[in-house]
Short mmCIF file of N, CA and C in Angstrom, two decimals:
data_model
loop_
_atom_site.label_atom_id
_atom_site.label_comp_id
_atom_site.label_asym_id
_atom_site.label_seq_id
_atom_site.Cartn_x
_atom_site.Cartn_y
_atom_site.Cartn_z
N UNK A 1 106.80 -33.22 -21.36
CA UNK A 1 107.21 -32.50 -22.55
C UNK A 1 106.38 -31.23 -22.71
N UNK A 2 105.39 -31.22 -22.75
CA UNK A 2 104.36 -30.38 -22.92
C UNK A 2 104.46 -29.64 -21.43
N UNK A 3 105.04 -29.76 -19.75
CA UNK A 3 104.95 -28.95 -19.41
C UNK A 3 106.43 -28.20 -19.77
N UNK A 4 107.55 -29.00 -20.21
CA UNK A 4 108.60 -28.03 -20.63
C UNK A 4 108.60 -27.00 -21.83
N UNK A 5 107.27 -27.17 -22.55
CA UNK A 5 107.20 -26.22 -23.52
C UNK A 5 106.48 -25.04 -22.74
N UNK A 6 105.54 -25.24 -22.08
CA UNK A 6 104.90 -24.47 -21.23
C UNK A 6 105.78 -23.58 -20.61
N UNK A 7 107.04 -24.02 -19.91
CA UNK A 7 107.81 -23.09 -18.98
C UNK A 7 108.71 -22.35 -19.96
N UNK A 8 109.11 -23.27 -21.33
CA UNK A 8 109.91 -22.09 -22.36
C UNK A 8 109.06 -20.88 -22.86
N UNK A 9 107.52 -21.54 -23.06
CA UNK A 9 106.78 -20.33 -23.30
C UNK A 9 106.84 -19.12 -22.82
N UNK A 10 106.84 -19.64 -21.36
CA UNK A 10 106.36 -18.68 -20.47
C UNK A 10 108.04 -17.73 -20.15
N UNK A 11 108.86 -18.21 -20.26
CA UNK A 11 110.32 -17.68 -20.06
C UNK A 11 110.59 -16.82 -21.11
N UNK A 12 110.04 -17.04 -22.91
CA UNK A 12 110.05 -16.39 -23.48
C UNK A 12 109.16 -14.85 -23.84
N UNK A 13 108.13 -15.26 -23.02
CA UNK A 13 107.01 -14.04 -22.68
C UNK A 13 107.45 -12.87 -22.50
N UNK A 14 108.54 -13.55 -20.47
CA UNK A 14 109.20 -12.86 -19.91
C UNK A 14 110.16 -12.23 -20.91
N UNK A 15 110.89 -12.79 -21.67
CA UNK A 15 112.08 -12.17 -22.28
C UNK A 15 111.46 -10.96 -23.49
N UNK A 16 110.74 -11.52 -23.69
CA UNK A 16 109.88 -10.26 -24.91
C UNK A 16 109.83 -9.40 -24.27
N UNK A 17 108.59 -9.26 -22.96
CA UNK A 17 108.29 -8.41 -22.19
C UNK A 17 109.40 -7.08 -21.68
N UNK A 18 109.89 -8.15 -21.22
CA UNK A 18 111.65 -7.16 -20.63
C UNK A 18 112.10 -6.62 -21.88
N UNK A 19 112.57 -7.18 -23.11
CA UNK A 19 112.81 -6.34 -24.33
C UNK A 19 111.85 -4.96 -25.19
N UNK A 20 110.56 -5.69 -24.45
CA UNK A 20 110.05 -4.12 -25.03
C UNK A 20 109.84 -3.20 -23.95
N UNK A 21 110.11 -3.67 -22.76
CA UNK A 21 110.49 -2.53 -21.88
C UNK A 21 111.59 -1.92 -22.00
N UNK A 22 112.76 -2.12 -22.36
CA UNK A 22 114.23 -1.86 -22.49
C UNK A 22 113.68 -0.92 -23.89
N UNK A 23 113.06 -1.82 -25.00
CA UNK A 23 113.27 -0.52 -26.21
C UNK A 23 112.20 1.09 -25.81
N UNK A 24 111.31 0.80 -24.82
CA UNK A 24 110.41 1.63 -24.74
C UNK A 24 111.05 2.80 -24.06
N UNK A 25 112.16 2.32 -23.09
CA UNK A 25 113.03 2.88 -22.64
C UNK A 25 114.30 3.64 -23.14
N UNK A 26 114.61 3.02 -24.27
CA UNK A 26 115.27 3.53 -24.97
C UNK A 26 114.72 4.70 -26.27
N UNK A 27 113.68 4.56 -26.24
CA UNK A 27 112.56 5.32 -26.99
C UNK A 27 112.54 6.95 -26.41
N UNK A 28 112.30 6.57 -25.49
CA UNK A 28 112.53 7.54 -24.22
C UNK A 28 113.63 8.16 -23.86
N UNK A 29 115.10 7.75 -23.94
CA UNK A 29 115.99 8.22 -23.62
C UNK A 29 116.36 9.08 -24.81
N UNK A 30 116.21 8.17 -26.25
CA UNK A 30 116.43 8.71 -27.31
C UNK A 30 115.68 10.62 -27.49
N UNK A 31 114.74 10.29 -27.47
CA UNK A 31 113.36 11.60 -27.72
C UNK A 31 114.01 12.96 -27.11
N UNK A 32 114.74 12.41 -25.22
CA UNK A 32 115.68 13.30 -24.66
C UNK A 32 117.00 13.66 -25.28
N UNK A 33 117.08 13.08 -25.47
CA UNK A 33 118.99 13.30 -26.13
C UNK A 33 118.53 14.09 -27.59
N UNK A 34 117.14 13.66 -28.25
CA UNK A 34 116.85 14.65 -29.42
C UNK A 34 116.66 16.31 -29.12
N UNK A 35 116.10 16.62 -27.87
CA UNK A 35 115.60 17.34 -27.27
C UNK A 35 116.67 18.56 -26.37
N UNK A 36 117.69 17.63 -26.27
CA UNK A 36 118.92 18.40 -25.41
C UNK A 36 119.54 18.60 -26.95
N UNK A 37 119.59 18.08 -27.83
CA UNK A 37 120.81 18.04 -28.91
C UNK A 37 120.12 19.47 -29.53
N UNK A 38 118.64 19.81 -29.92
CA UNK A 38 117.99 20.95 -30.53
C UNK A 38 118.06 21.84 -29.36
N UNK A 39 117.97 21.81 -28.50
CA UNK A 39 118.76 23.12 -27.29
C UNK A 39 120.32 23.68 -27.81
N UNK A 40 120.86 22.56 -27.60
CA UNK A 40 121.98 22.98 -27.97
C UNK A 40 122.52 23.50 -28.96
N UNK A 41 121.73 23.25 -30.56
CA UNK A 41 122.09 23.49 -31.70
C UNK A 41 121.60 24.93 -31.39
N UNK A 42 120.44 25.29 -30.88
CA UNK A 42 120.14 26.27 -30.55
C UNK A 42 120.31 27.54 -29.95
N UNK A 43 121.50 27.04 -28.88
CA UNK A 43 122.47 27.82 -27.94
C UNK A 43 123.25 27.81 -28.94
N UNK A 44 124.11 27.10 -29.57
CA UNK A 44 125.24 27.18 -30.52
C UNK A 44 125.02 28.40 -31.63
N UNK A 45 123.65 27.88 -32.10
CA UNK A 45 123.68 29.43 -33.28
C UNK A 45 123.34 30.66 -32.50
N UNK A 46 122.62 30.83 -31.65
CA UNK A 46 122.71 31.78 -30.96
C UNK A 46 124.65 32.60 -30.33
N UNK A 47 124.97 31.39 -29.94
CA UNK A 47 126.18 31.50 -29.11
C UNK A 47 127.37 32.58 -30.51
N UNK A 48 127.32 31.66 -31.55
CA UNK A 48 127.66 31.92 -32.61
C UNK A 48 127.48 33.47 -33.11
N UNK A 49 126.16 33.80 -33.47
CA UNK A 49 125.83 35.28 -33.65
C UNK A 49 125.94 35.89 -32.87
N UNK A 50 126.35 35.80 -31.29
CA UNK A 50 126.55 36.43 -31.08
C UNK A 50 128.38 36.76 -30.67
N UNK A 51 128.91 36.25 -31.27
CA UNK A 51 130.56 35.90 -30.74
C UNK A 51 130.64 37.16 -32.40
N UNK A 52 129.84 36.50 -33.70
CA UNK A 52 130.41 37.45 -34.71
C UNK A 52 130.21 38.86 -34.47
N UNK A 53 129.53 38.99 -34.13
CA UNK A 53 128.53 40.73 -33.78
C UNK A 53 130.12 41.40 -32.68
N UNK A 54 130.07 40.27 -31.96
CA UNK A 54 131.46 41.51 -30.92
C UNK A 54 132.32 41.40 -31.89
N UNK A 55 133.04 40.48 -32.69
CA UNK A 55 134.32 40.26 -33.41
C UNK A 55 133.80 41.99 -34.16
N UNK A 56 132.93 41.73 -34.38
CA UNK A 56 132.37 42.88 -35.72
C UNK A 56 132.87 44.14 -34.73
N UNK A 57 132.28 44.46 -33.85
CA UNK A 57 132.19 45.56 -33.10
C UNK A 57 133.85 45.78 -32.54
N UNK A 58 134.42 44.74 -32.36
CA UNK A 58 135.83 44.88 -31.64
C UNK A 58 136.81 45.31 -33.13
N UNK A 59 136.60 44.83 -34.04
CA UNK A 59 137.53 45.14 -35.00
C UNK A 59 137.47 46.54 -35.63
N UNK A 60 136.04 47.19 -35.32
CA UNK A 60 135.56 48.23 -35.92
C UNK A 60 136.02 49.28 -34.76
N UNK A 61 136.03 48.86 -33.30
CA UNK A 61 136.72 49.71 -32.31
C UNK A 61 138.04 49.76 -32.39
N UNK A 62 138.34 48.56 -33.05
CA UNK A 62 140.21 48.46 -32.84
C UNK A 62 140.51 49.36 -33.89
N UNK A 63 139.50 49.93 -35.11
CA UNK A 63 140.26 50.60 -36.17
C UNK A 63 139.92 51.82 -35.77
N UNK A 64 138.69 52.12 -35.23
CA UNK A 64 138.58 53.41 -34.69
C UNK A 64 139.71 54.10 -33.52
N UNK A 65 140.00 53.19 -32.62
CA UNK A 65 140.85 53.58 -31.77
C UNK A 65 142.44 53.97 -32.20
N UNK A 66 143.00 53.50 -33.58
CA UNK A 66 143.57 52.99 -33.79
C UNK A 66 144.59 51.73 -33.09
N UNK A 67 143.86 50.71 -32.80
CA UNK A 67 144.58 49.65 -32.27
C UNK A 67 145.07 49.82 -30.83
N UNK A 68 144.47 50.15 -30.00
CA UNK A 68 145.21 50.45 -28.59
C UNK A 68 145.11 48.97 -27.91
N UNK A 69 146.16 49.04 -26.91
CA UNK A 69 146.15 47.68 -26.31
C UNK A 69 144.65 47.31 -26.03
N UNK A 70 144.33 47.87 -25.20
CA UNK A 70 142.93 47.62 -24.44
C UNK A 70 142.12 46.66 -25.36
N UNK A 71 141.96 47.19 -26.83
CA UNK A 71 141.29 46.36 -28.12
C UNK A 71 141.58 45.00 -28.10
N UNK A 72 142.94 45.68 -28.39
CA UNK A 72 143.49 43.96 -29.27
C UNK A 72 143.14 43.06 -27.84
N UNK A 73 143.45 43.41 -26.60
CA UNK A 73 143.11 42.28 -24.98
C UNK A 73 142.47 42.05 -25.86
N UNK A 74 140.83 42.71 -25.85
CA UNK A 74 139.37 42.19 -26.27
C UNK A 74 139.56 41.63 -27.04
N UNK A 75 140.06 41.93 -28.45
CA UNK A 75 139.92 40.62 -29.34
C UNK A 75 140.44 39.43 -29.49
N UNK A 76 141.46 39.71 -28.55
CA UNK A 76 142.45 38.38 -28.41
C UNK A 76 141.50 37.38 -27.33
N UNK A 77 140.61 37.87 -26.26
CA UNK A 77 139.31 37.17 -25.79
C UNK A 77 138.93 36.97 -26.99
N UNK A 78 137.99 37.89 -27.34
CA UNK A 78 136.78 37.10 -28.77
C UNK A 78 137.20 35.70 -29.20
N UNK A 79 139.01 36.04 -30.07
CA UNK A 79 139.31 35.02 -30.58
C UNK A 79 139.42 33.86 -29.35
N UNK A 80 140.15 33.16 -28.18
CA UNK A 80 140.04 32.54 -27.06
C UNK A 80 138.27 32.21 -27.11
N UNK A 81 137.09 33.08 -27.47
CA UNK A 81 135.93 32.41 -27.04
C UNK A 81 135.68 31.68 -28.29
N UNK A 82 136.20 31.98 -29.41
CA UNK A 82 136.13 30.97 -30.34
C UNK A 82 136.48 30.11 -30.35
N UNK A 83 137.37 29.82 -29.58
CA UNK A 83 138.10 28.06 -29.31
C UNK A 83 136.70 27.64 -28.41
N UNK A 84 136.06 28.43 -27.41
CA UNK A 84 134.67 27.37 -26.73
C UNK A 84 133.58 27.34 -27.62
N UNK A 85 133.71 28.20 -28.53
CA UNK A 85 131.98 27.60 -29.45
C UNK A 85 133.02 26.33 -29.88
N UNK A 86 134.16 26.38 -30.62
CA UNK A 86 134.93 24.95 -31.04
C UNK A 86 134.35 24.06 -30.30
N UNK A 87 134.47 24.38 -28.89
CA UNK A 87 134.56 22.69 -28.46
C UNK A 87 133.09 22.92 -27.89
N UNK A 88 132.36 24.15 -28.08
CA UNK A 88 130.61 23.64 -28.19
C UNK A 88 130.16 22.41 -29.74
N UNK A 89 130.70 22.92 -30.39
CA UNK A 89 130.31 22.50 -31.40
C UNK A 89 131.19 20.68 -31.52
N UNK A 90 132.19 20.70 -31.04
CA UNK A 90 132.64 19.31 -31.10
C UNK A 90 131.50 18.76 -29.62
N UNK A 91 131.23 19.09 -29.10
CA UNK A 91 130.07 19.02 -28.14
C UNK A 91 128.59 18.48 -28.70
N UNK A 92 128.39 19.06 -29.31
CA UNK A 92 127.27 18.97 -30.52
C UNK A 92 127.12 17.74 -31.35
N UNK A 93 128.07 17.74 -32.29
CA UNK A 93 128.34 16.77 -32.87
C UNK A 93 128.13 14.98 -32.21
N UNK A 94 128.98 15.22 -30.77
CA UNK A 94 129.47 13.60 -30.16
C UNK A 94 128.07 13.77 -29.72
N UNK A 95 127.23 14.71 -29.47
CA UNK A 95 125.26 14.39 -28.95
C UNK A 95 124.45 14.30 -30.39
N UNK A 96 124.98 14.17 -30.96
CA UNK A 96 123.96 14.21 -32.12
C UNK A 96 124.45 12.41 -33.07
N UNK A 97 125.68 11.84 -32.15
CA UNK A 97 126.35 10.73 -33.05
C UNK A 97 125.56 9.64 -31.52
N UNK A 98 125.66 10.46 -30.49
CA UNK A 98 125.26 9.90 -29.18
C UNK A 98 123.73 9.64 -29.74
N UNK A 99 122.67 10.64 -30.03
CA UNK A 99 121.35 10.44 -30.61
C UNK A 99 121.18 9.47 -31.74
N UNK A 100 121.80 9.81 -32.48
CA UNK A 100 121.56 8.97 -33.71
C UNK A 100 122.01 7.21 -33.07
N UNK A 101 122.67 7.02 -32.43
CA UNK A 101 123.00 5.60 -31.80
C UNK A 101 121.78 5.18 -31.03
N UNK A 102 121.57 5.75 -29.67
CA UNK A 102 120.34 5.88 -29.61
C UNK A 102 119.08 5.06 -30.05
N UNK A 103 118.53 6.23 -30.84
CA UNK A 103 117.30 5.90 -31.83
C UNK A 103 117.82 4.58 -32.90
N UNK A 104 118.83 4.37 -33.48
CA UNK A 104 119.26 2.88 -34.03
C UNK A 104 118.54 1.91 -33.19
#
């Protein structure tokens, strides 16, 4: 009896052991995914100011020019790069729901 408590002991050691290796690990993975997610928020506002600044500059050329094709191309890009901060930012979000799971 007493050596079968001995071997549950010892099986449960193991199982602790392995569990705080797994959370230490997950500690770790978490800290990264915090770390890529503040890059990114980071690229994003950057990405951001700088997408408004051309919109600014393209709309202010399109009125200066009065509207020549060449413009509107460009702004019809600008607008098209606004659909990729979109899906930067839906990007963002699923790493920051990915982090927060994570660290839980």
């Amino acid at each position: 009896c007493a050596e079968a408590r001995a071997e549950a002991c010892e099986a449960a050691q193991s199982a602790l052991a392995a569990a705080q290796r797994a959370a230490a690990a997950a500690e770790g993975e978490a800290a990264e995914l915090r770390g890529q997610l503040s890059a990114t928020r980071a690229e994003g506002a950057r990405s951001w100011e700088r997408l408004q600044a051309l919109r600014s500059e393209l709309t202010a050329a399109a009125r200066a020019e009065g509207g020549s094709r060449a413009l509107r191309a460009e702004a019809e890009a600008a607008r098209r790069s606004t659909g990729d901060l979109e899906m930067l930012r839906e990007q963002l979000a699923a790493a920051q729901r990915l982090a927060a799971t994570s660290s839980a």
